[in-house]
PDB file of C-alpha atoms in Angstrom:
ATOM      1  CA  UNK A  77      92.773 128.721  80.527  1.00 42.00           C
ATOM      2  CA  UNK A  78      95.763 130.131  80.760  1.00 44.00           C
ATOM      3  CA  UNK A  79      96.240 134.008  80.713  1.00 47.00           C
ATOM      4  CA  UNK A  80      99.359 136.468  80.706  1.00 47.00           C
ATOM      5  CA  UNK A  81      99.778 139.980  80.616  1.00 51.00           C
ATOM      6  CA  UNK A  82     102.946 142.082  80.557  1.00 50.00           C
ATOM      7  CA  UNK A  83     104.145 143.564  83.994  1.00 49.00           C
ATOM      8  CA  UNK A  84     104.068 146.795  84.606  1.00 51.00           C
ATOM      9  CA  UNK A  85     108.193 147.003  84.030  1.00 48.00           C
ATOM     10  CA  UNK A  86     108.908 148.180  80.622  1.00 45.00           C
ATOM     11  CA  UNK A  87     112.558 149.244  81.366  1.00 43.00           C
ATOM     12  CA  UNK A  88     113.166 145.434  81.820  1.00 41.00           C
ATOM     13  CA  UNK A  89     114.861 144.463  78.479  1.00 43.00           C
ATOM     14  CA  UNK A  90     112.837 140.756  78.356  1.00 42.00           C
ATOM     15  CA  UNK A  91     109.825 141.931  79.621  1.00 42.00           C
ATOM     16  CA  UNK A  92     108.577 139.021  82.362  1.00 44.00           C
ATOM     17  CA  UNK A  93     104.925 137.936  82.157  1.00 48.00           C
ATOM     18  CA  UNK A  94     102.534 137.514  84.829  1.00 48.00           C
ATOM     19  CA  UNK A  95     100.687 134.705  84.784  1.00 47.00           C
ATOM     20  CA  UNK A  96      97.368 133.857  86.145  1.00 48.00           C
ATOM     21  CA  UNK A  97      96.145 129.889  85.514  1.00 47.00           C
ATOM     22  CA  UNK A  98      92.695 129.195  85.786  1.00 50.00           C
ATOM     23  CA  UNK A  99      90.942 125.789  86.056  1.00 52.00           C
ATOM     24  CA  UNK A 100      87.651 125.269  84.861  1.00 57.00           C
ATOM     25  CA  UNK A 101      86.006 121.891  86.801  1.00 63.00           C
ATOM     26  CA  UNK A 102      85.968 118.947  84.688  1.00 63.00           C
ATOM     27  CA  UNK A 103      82.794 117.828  83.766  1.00 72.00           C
ATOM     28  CA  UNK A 104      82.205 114.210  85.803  1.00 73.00           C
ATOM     29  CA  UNK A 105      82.802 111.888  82.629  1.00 80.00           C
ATOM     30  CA  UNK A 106      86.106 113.535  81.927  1.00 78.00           C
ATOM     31  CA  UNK A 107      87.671 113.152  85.646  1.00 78.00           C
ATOM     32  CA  UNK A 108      86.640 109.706  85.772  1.00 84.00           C
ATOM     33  CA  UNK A 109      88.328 109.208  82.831  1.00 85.00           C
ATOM     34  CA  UNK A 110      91.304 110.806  83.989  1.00 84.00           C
ATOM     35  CA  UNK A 111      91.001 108.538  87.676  1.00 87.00           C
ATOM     36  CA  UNK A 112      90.372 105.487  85.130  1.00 88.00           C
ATOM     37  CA  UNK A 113      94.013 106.735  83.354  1.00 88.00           C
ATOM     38  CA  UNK A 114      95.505 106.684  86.652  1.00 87.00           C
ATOM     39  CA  UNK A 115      94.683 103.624  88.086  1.00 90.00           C
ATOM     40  CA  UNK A 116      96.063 101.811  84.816  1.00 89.00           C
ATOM     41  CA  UNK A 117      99.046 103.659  84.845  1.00 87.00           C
ATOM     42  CA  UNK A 118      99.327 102.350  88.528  1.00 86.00           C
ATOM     43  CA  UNK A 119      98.232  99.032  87.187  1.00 85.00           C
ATOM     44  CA  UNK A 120     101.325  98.980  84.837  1.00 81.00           C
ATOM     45  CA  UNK A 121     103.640 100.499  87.262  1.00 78.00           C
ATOM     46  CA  UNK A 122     102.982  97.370  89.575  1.00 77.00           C
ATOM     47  CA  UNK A 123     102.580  94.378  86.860  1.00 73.00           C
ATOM     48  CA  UNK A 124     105.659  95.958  85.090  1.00 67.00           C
ATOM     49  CA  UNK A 125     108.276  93.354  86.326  1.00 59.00           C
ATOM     50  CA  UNK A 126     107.149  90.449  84.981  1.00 60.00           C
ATOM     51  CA  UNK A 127     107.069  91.688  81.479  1.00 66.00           C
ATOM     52  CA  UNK A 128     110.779  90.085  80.452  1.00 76.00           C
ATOM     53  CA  UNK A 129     111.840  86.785  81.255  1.00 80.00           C
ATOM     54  CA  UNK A 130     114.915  88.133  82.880  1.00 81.00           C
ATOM     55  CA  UNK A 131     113.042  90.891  85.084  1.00 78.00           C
ATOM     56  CA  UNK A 132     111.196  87.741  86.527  1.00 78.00           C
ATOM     57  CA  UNK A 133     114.328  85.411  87.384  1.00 86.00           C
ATOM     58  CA  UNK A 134     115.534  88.354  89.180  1.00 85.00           C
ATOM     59  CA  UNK A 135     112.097  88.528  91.244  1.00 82.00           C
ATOM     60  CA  UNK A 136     112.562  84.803  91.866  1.00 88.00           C
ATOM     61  CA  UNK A 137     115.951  85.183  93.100  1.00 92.00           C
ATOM     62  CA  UNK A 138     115.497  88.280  95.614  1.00 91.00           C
ATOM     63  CA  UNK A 139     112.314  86.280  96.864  1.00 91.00           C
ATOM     64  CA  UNK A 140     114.375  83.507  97.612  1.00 94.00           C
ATOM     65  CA  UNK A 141     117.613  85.619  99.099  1.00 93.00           C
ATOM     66  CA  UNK A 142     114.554  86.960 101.592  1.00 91.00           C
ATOM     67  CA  UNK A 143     113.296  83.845 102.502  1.00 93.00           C
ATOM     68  CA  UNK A 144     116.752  82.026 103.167  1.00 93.00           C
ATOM     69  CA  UNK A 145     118.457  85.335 104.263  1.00 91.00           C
ATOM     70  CA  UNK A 146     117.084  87.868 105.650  1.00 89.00           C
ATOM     71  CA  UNK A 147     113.903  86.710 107.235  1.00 90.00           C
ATOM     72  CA  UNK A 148     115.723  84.082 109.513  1.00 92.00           C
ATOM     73  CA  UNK A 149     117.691  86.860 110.679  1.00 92.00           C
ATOM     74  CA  UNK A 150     115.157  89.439 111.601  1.00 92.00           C
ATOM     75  CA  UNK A 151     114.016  87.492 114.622  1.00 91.00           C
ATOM     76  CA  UNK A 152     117.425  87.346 116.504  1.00 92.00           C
ATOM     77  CA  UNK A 153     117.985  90.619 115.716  1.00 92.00           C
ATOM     78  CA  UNK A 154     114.943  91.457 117.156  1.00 92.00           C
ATOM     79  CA  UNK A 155     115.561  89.797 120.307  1.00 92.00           C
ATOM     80  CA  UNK A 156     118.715  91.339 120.954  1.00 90.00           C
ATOM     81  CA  UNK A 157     117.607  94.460 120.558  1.00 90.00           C
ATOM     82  CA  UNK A 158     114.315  93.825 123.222  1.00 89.00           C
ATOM     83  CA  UNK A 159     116.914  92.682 125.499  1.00 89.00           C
ATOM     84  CA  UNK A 160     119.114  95.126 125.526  1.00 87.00           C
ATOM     85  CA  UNK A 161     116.328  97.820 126.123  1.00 85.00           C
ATOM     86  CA  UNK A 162     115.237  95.508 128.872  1.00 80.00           C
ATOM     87  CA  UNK A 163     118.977  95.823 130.624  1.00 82.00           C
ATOM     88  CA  UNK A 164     119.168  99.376 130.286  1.00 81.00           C
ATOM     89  CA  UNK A 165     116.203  99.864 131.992  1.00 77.00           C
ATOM     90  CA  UNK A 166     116.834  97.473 134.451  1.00 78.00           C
ATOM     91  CA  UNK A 167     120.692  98.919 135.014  1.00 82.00           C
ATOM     92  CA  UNK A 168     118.997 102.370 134.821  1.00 80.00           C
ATOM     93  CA  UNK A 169     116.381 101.152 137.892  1.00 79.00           C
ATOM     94  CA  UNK A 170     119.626  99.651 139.787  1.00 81.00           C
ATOM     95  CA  UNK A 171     121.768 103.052 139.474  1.00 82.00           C
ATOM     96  CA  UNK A 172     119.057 104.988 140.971  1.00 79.00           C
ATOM     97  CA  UNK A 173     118.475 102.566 144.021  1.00 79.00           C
ATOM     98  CA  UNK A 174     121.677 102.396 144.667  1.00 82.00           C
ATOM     99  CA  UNK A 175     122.546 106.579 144.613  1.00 84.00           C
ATOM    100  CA  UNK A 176     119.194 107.205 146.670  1.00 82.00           C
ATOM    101  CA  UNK A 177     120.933 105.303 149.751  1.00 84.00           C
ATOM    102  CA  UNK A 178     117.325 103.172 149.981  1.00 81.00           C
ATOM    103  CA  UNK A 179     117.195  99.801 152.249  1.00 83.00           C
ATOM    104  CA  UNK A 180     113.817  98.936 150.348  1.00 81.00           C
ATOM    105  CA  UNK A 181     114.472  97.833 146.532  1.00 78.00           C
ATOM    106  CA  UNK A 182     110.511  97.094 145.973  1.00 77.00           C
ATOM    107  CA  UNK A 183     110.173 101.016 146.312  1.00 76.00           C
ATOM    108  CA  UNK A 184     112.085 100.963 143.155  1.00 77.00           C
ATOM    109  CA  UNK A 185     111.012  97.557 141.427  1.00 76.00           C
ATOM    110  CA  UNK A 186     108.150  95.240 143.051  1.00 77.00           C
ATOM    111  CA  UNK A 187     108.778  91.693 141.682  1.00 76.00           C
ATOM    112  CA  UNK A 188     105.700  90.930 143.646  1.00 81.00           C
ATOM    113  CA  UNK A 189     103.222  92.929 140.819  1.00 78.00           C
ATOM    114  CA  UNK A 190     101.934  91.674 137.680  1.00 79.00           C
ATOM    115  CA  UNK A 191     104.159  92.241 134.203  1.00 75.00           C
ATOM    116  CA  UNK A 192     105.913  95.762 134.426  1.00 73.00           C
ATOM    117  CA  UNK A 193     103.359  97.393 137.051  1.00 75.00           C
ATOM    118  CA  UNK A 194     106.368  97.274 139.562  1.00 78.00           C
ATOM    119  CA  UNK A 195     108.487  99.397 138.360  1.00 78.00           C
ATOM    120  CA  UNK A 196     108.779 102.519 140.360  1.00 76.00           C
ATOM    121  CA  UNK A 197     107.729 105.177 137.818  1.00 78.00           C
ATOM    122  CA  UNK A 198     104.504 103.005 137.239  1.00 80.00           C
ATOM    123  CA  UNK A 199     103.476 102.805 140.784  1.00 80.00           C
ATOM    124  CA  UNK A 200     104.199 106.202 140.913  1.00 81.00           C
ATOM    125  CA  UNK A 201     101.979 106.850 138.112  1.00 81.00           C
ATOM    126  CA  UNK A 202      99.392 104.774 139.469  1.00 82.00           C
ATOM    127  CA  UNK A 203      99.050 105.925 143.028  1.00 84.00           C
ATOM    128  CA  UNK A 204      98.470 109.735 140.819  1.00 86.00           C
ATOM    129  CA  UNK A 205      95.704 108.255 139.272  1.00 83.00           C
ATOM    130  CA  UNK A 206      94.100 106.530 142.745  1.00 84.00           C
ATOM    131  CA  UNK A 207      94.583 109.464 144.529  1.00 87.00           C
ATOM    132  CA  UNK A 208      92.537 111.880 141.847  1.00 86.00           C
ATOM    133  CA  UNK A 209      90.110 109.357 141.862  1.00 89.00           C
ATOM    134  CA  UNK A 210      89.673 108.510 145.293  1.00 86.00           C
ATOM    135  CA  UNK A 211      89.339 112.143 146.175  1.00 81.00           C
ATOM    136  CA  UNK A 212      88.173 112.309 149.879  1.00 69.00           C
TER     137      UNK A 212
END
């Protein structure tokens, strides 16, 4: 229900309304019924494209600029972009061995560990988390 009264302004010369909506719940058959309306609204929404013969040509052709296009490109761009994260990091780890003046690069990048575990800021990260556990 919706109810409005006048504000308390009469000097106003369109006099605003406030107005106070108020919902009643919907008994359980109705808001099914409005769920049921949504879903085949949704339904419609989706299955809409293939009502011309035009709109589904079109579907057919994007599909196939996708598959011949765009998906055999995704991969090599992907790969670039890993690798060039990769050299940063690396370039970053060989900057900061080189301005700390060290004679020991496995300080800064163990080849000698498993996967990424040697690089410095995980075996510094690491001997944090043996030391709190290995309290003496």
């Amino acid at each position: 229900w919706l109810k409005c009264r006048p504000t308390r302004r009469p000097s106003i010369r369109f006099s605003a309304r406030l107005c106070i909506l108020r919902l009643d719940p919907l008994p359980p058959s109705a808001a099914m019924a409005a769920i049921g309306t949504c879903v085949e609204i949704a339904h419609k929404l989706i299955t809409f494209p293939q009502g011309k013969t035009q709109t589904f040509c079109n579907v057919i052709k994007l599909g196939t600029f996708c598959r011949t296009v765009v998906w055999p490109c995704l991969p090599p761009l992907m790969m670039y972009q890993y690798i060039r994260a990769k050299d940063e990091d690396c370039y970053m780890t060989e900057v900061l061995y080189y301005k700390s003046g060290s004679k020991d690069p496995k300080a800064f990048y163990d080849t000698s560990r498993i996967g990424i575990s040697g690089h410095w800021r995980l075996q510094q990260d690491m001997e944090t988390i043996r030391a709190a556990a290995n309290q003496e």
